[in-house]
PDB file of C-alpha atoms in Angstrom:
ATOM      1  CA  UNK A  39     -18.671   2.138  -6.128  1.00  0.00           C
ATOM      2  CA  UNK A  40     -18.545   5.313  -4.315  1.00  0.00           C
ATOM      3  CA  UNK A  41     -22.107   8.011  -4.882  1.00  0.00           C
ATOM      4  CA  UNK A  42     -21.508  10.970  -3.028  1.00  0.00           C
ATOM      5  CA  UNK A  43     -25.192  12.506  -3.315  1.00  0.00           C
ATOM      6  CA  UNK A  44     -27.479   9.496  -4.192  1.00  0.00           C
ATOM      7  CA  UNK A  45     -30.285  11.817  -5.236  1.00  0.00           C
ATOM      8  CA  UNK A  46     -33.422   9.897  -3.043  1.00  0.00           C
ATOM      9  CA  UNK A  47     -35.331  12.811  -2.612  1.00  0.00           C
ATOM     10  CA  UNK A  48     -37.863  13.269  -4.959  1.00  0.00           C
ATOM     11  CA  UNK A  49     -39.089   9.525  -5.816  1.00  0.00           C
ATOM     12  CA  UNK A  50     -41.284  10.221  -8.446  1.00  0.00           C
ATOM     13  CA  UNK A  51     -40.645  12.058 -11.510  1.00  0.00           C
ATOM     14  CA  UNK A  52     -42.183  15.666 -11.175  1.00  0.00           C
ATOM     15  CA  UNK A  53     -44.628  16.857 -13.497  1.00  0.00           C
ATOM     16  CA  UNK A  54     -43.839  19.578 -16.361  1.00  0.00           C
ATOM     17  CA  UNK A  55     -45.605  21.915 -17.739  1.00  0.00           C
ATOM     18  CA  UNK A  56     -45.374  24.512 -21.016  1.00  0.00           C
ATOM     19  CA  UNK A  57     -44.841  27.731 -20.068  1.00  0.00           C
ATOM     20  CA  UNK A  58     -46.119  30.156 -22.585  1.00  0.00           C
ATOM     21  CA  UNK A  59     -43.303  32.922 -24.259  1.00  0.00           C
ATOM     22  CA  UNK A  60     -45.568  35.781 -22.370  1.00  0.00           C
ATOM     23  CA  UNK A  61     -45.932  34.092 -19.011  1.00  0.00           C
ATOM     24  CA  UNK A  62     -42.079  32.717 -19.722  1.00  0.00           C
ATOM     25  CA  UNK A  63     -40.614  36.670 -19.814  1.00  0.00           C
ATOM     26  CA  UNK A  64     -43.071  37.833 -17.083  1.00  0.00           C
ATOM     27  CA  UNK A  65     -41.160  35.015 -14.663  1.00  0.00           C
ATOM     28  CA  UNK A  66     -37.805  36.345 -16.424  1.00  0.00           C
ATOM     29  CA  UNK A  67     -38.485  39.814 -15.336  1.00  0.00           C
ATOM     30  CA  UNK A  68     -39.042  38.771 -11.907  1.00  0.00           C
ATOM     31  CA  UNK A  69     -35.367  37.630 -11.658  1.00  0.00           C
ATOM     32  CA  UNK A  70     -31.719  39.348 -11.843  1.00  0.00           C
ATOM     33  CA  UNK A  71     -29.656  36.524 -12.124  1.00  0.00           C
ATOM     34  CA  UNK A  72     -29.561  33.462 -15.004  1.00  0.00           C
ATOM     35  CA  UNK A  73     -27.137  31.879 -17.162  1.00  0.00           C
ATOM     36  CA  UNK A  74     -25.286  33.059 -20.398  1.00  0.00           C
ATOM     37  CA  UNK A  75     -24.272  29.911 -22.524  1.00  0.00           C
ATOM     38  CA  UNK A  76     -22.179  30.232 -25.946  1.00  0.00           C
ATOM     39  CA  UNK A  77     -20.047  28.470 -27.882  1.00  0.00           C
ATOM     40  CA  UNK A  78     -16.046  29.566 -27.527  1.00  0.00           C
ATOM     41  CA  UNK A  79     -13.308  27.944 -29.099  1.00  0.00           C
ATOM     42  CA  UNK A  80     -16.009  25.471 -30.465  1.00  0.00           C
ATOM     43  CA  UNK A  81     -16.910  24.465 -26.614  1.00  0.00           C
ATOM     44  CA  UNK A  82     -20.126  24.794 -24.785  1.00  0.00           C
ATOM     45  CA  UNK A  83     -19.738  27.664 -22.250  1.00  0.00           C
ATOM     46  CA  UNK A  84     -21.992  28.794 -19.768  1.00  0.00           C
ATOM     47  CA  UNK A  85     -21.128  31.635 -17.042  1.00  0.00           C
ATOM     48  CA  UNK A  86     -23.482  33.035 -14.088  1.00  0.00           C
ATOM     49  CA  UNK A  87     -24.475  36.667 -15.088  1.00  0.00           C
ATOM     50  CA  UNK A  88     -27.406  39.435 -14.277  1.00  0.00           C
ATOM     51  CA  UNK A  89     -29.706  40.772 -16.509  1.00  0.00           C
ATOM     52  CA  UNK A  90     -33.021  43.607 -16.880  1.00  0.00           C
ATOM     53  CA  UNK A  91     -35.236  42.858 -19.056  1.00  0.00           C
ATOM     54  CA  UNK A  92     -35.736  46.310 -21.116  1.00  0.00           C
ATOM     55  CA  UNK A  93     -38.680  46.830 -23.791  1.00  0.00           C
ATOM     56  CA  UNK A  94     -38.983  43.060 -24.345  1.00  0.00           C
ATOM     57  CA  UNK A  95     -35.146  42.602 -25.096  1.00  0.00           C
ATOM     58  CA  UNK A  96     -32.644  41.498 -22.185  1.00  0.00           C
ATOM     59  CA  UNK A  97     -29.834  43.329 -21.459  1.00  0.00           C
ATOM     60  CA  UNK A  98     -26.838  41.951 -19.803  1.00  0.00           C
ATOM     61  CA  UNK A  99     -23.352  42.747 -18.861  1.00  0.00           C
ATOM     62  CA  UNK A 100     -20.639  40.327 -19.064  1.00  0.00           C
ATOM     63  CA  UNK A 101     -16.513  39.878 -18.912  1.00  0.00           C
ATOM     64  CA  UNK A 102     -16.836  37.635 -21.329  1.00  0.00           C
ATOM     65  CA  UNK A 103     -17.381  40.428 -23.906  1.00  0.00           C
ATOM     66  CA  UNK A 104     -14.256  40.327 -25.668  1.00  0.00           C
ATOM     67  CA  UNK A 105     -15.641  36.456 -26.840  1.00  0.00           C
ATOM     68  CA  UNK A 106     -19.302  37.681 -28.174  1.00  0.00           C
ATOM     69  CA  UNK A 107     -18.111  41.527 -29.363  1.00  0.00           C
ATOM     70  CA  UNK A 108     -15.179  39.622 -32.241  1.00  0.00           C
ATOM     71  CA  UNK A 109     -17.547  37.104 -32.673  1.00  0.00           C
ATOM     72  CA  UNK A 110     -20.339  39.948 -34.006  1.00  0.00           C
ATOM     73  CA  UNK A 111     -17.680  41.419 -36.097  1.00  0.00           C
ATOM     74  CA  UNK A 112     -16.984  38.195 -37.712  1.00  0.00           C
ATOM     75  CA  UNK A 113     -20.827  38.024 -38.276  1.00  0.00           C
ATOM     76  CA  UNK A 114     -20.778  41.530 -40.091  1.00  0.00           C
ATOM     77  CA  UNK A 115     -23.102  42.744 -36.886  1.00  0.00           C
ATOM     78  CA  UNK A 116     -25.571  39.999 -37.062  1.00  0.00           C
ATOM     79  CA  UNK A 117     -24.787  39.084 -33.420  1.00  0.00           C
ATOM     80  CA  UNK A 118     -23.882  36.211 -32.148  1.00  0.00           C
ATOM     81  CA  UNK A 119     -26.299  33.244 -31.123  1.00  0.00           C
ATOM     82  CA  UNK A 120     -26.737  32.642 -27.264  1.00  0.00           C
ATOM     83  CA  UNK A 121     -28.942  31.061 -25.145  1.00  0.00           C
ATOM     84  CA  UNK A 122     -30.056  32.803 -21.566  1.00  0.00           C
ATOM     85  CA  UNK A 123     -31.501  30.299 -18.970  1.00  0.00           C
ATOM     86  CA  UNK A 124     -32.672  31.514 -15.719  1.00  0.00           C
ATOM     87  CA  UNK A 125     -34.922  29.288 -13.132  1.00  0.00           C
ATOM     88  CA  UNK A 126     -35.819  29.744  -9.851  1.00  0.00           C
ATOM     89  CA  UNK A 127     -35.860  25.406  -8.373  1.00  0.00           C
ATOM     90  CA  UNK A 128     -35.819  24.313  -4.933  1.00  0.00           C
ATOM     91  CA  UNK A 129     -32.511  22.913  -4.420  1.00  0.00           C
ATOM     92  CA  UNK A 130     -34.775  20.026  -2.345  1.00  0.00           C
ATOM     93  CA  UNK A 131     -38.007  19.184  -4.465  1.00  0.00           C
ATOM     94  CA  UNK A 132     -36.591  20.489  -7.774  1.00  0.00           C
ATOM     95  CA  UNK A 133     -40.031  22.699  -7.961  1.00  0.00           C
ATOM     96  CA  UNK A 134     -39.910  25.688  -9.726  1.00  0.00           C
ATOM     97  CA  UNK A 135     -39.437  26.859 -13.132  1.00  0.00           C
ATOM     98  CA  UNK A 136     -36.851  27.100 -16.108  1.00  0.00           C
ATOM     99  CA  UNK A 137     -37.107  29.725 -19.166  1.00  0.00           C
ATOM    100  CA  UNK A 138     -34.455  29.580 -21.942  1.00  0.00           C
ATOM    101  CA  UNK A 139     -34.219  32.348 -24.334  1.00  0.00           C
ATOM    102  CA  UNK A 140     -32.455  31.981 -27.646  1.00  0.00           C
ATOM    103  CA  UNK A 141     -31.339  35.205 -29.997  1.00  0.00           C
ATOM    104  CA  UNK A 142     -28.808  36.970 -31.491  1.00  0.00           C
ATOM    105  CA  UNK A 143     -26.427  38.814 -28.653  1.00  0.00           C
ATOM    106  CA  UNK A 144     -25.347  42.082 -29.907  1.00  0.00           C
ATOM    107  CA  UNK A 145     -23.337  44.853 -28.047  1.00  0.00           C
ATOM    108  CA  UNK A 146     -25.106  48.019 -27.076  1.00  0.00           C
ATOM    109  CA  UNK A 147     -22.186  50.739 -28.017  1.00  0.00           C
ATOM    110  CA  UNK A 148     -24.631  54.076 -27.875  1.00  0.00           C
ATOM    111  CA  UNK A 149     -23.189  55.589 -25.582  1.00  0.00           C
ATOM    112  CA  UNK A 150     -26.798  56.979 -23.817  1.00  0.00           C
ATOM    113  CA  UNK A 151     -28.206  53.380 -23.959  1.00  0.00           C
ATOM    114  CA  UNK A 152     -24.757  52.135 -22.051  1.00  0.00           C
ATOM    115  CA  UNK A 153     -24.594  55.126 -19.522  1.00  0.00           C
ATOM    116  CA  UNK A 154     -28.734  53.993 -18.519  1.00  0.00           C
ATOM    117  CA  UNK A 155     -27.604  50.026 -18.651  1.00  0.00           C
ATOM    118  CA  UNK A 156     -25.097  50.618 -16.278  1.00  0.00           C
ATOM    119  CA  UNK A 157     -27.260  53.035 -13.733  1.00  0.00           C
ATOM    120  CA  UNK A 158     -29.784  49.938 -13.898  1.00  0.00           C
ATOM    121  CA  UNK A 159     -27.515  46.586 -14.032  1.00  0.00           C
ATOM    122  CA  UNK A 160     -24.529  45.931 -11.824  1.00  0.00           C
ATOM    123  CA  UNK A 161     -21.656  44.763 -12.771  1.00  0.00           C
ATOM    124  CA  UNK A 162     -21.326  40.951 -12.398  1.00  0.00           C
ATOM    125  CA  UNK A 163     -18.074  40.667 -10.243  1.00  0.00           C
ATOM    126  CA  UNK A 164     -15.383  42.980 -10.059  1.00  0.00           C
ATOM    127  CA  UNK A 165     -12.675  43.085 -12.177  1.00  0.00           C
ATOM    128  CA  UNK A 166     -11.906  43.176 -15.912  1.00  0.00           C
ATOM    129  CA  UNK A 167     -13.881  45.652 -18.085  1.00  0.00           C
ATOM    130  CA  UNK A 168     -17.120  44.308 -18.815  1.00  0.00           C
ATOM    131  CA  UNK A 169     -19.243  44.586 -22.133  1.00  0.00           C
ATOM    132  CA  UNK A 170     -23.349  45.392 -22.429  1.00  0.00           C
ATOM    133  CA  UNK A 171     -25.272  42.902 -24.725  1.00  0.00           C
ATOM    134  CA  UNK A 172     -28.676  43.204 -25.689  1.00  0.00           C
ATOM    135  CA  UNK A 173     -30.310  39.266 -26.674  1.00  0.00           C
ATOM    136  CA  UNK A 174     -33.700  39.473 -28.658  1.00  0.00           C
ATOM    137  CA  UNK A 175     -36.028  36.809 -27.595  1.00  0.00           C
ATOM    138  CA  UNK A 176     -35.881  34.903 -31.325  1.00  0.00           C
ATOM    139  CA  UNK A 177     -37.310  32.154 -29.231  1.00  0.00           C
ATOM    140  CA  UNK A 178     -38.637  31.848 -25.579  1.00  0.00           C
ATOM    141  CA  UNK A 179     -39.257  28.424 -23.788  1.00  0.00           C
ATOM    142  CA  UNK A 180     -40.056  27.068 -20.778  1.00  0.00           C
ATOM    143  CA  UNK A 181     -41.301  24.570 -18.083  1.00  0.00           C
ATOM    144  CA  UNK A 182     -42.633  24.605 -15.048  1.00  0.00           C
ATOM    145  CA  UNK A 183     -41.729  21.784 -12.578  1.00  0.00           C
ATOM    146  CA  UNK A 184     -45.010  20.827 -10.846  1.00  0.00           C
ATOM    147  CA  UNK A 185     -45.408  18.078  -7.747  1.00  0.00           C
ATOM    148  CA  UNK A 186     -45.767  14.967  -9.385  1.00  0.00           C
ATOM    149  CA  UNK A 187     -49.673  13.447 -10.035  1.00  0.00           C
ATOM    150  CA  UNK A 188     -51.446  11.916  -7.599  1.00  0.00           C
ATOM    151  CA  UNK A 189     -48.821  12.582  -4.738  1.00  0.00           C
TER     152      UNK A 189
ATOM    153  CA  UNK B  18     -37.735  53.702 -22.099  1.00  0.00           C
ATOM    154  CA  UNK B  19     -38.937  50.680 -19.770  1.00  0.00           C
ATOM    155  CA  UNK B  20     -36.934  48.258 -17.546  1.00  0.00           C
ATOM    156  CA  UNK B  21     -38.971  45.994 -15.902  1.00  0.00           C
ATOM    157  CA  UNK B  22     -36.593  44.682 -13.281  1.00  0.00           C
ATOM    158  CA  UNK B  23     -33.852  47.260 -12.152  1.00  0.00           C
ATOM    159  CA  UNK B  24     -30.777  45.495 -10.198  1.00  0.00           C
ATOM    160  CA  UNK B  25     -30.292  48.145  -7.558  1.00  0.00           C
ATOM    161  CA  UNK B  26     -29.569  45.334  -4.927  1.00  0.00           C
ATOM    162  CA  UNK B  27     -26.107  45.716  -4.982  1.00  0.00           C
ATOM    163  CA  UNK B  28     -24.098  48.818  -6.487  1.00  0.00           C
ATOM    164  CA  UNK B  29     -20.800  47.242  -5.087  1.00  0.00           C
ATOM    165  CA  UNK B  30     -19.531  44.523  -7.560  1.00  0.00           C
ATOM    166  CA  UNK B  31     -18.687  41.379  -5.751  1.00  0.00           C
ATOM    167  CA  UNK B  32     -15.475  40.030  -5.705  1.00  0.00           C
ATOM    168  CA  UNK B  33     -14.535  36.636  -7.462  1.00  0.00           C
ATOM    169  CA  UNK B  34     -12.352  34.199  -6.253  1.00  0.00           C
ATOM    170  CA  UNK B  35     -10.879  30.742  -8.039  1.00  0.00           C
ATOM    171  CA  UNK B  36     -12.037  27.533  -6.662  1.00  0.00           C
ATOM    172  CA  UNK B  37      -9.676  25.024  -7.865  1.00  0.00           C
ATOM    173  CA  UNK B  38     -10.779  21.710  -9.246  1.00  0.00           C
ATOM    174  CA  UNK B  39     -10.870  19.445  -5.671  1.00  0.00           C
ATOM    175  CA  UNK B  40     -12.559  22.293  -4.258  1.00  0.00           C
ATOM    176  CA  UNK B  41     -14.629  22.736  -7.295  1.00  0.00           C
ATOM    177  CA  UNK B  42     -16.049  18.643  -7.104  1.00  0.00           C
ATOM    178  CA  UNK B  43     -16.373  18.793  -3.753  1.00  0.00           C
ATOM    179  CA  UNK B  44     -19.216  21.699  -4.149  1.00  0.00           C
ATOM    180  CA  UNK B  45     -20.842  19.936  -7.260  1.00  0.00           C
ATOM    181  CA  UNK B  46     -21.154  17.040  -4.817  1.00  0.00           C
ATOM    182  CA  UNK B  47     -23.085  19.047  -1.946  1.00  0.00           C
ATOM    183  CA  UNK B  48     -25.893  19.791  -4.507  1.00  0.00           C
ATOM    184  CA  UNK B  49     -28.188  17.777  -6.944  1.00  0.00           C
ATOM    185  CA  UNK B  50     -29.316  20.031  -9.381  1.00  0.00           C
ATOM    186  CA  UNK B  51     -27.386  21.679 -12.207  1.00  0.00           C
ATOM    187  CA  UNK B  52     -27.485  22.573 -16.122  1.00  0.00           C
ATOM    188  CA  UNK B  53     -26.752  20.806 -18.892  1.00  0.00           C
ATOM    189  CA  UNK B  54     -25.141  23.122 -21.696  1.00  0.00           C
ATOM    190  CA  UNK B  55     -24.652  21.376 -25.263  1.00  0.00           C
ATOM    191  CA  UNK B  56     -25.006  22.596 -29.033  1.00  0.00           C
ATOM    192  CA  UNK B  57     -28.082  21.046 -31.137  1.00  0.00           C
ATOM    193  CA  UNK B  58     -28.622  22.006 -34.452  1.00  0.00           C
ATOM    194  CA  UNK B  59     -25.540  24.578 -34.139  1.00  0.00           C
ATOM    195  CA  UNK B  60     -27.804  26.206 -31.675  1.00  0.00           C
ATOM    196  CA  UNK B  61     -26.572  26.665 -27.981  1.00  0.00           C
ATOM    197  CA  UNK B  62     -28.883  24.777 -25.599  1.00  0.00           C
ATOM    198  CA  UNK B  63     -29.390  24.528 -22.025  1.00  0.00           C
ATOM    199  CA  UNK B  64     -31.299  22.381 -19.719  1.00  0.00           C
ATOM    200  CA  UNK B  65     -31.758  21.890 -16.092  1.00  0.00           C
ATOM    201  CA  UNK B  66     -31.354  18.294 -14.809  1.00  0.00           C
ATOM    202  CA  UNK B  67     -30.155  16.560 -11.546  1.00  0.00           C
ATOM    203  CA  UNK B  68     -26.942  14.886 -10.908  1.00  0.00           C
ATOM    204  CA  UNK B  69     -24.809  12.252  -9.106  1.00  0.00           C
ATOM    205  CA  UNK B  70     -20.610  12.624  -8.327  1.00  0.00           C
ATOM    206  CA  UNK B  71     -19.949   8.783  -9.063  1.00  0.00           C
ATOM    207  CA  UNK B  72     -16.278   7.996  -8.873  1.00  0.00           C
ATOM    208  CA  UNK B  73     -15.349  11.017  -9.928  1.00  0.00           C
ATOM    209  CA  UNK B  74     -17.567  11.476 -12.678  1.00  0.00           C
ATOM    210  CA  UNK B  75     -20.417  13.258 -12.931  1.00  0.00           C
ATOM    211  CA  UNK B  76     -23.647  10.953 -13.868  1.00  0.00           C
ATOM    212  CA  UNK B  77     -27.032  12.499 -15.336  1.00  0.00           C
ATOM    213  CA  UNK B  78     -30.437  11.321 -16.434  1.00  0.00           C
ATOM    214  CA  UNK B  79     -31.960  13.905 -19.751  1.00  0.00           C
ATOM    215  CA  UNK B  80     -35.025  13.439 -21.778  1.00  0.00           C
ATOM    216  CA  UNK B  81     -32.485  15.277 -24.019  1.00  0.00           C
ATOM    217  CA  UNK B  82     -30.573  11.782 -24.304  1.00  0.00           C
ATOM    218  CA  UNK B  83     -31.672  11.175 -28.570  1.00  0.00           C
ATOM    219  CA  UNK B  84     -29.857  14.041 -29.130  1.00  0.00           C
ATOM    220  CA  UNK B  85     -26.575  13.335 -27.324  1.00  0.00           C
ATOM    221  CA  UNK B  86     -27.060   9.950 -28.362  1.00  0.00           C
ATOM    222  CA  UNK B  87     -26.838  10.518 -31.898  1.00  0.00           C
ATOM    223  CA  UNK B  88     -23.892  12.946 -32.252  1.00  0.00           C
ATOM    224  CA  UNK B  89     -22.191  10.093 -29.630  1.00  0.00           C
ATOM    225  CA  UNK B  90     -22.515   7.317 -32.682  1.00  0.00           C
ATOM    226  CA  UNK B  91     -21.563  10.210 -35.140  1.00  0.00           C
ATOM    227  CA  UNK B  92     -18.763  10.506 -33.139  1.00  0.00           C
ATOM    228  CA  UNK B  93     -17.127   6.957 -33.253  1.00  0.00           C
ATOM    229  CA  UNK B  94     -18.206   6.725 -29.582  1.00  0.00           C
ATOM    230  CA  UNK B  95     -15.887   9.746 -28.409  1.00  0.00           C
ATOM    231  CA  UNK B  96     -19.037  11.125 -27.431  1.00  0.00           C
ATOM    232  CA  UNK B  97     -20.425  14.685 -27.253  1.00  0.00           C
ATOM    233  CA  UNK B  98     -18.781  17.806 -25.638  1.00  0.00           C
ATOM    234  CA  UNK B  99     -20.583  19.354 -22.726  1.00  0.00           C
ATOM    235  CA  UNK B 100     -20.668  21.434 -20.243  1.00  0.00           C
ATOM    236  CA  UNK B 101     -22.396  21.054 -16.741  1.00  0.00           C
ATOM    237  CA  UNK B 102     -22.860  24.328 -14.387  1.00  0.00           C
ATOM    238  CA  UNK B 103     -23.936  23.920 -11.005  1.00  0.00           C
ATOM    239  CA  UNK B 104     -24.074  27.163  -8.407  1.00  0.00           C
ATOM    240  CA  UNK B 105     -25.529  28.248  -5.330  1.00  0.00           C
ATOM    241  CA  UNK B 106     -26.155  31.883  -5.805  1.00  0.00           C
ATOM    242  CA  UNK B 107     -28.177  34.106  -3.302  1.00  0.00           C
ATOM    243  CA  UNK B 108     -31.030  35.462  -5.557  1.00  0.00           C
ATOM    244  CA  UNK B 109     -30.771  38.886  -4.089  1.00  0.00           C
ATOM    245  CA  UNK B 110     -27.003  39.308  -2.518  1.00  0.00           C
ATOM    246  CA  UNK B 111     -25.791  37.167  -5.960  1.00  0.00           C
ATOM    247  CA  UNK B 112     -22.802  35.843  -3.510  1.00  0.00           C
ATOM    248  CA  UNK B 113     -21.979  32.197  -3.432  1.00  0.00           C
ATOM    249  CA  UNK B 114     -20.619  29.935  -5.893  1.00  0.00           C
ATOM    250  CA  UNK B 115     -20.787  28.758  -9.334  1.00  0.00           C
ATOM    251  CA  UNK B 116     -18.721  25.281 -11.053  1.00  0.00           C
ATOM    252  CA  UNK B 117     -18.330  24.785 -14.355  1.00  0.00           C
ATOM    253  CA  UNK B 118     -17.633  21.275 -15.887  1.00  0.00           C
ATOM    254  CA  UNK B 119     -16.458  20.552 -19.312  1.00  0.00           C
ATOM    255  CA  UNK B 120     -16.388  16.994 -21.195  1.00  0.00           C
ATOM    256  CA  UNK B 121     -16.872  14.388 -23.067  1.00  0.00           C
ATOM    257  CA  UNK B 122     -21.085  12.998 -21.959  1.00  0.00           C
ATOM    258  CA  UNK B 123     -21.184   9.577 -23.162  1.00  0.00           C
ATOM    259  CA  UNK B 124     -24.780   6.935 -22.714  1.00  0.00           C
ATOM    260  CA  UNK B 125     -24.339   4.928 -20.150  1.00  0.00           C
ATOM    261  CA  UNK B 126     -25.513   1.174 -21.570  1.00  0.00           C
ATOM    262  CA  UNK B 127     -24.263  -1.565 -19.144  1.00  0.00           C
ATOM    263  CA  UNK B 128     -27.349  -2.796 -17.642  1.00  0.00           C
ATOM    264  CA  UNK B 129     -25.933  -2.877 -13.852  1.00  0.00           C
ATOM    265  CA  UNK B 130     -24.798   0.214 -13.862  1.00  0.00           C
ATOM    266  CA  UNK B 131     -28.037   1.461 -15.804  1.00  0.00           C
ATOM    267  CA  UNK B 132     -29.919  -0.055 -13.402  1.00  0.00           C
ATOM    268  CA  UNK B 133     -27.376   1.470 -10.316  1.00  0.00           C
ATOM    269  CA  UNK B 134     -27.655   4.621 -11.394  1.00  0.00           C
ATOM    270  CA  UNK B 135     -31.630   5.038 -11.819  1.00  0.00           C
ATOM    271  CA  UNK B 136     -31.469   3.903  -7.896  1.00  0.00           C
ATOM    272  CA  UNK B 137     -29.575   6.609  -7.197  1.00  0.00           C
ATOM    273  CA  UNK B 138     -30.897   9.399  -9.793  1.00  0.00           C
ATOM    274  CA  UNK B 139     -34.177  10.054  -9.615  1.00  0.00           C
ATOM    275  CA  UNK B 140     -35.438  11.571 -13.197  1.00  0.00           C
ATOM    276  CA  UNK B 141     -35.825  15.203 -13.758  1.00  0.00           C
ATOM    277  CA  UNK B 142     -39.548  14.943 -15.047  1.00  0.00           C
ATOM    278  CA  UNK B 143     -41.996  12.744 -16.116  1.00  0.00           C
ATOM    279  CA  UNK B 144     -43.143  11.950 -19.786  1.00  0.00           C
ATOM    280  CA  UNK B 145     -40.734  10.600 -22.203  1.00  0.00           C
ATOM    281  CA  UNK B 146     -37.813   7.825 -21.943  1.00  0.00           C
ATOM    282  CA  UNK B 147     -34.559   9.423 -20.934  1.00  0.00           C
ATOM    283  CA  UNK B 148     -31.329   8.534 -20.543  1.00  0.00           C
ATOM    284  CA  UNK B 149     -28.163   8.019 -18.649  1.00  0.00           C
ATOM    285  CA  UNK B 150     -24.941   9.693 -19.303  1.00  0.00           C
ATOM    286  CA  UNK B 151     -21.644  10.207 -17.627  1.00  0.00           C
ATOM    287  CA  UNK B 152     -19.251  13.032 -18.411  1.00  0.00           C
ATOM    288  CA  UNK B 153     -15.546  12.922 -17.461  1.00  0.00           C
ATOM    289  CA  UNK B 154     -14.518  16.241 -16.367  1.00  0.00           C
ATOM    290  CA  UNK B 155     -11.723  17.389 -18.395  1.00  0.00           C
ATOM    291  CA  UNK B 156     -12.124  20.963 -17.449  1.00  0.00           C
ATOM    292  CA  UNK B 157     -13.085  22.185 -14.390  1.00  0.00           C
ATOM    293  CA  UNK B 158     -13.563  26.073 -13.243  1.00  0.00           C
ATOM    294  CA  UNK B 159     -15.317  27.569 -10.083  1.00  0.00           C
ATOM    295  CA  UNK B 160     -15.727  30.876  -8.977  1.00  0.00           C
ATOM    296  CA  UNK B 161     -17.153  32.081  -5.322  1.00  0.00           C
ATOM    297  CA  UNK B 162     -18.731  35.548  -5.566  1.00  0.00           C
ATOM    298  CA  UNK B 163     -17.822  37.339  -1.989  1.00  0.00           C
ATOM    299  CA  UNK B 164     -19.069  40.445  -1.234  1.00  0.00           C
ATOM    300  CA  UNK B 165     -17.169  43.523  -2.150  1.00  0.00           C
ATOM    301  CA  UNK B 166     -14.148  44.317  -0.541  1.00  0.00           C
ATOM    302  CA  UNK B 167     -14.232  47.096   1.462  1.00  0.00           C
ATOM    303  CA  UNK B 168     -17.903  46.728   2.217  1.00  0.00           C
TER     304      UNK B 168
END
């Protein structure tokens, strides 16, 4: 049997805590970068993206637009449901913290709101167009990863 | 109009460039930490947990395990789709890598290898049972964020 990163670290299981939704968007607000996952083509995706965080909704810009703008058409402008995870975890003690954010994903087409998105978010990677959601926090968890007791 | 977090760090997009698959493992392998991404109750869900790269297949320990456990038996033992991002991004410069993984998680229940793996896998947190799963990559994407050309 062949284990190419046996994981001997961290012996004992760290300790986690409940973050609360205010103290869980504070720590959100602190960060640029986290995680969009969705479902496409009935699979789990997730993709690396950068967000603000803009009078309590978070505003992102993604390539993966085309995916989540026919998807909110389908849904007569409901949005579509995503999740947002961002964390900031020693790659070593796995100590840190990890907020997921659940809501609907709409796009922002105004075209005053997109002009100020853009002057305050940069583009992800270059390339293809890219698309401006806005995600309202329906529901807001997270943990924080604490040493474990009694070490 | 409020923005708490402004991403002036870097006006320059960064350029994106296709790891392919060998390339792809190989980085998963270097780290320990990643993010589960699965749907429960038609909701997209993500969590962080550690890995292992065990003969080619990825192997993970989640206190998320009763869910994937039950679609898995749902499933005539086909097990659950998921996918499994790992990255090492630079919090600031956002250059560095991300790796996507997509496949089939199923619960690992042979007591050896149970018993192998939890000496290599330490769990992600304390509190509750978890479980063991591998996933067999089917799908495998990576992207390394340089920084802009011309910069």
């Amino acid at each position: 049997m062949h284990t190419e990163n046996p994981d001997h670290a961290a012996v004992k299981p760290r300790h986690s805590v409940r973050i609360d939704a205010v103290e869980a968007l504070r720590l959100l607000g602190e960060v640029s970068l986290g995680r969009l996952v969705f479902t496409r083509h009935a699979l789990p995706t997730i993709r690396p993206v950068n967000h603000v965080l803009h009078d309590g909704e978070l505003v992102i810009r993604t390539h993966e637009g085309a995916a989540l703008t026919s998807r909110a058409r389908e849904t007569d402008g409901r949005g579509v449901v995503v999740a947002y995870e961002a964390d900031s975890i020693d790659p070593v003690t796995h100590l840190g913290w990890s907020v997921v954010v659940t809501g609907y994903a709409l796009p922002v087409t105004d075209p005053d709101e997109l002009s100020y998105f853009r002057s305050v978010l940069s583009p992800w990677v270059d390339g293809t167009m890219d698309h401006t959601f806005r995600i309202r926090p329906d529901l807001v968890t997270g943990v924080r990863l604490c040493p474990p007791q009694g070490a």
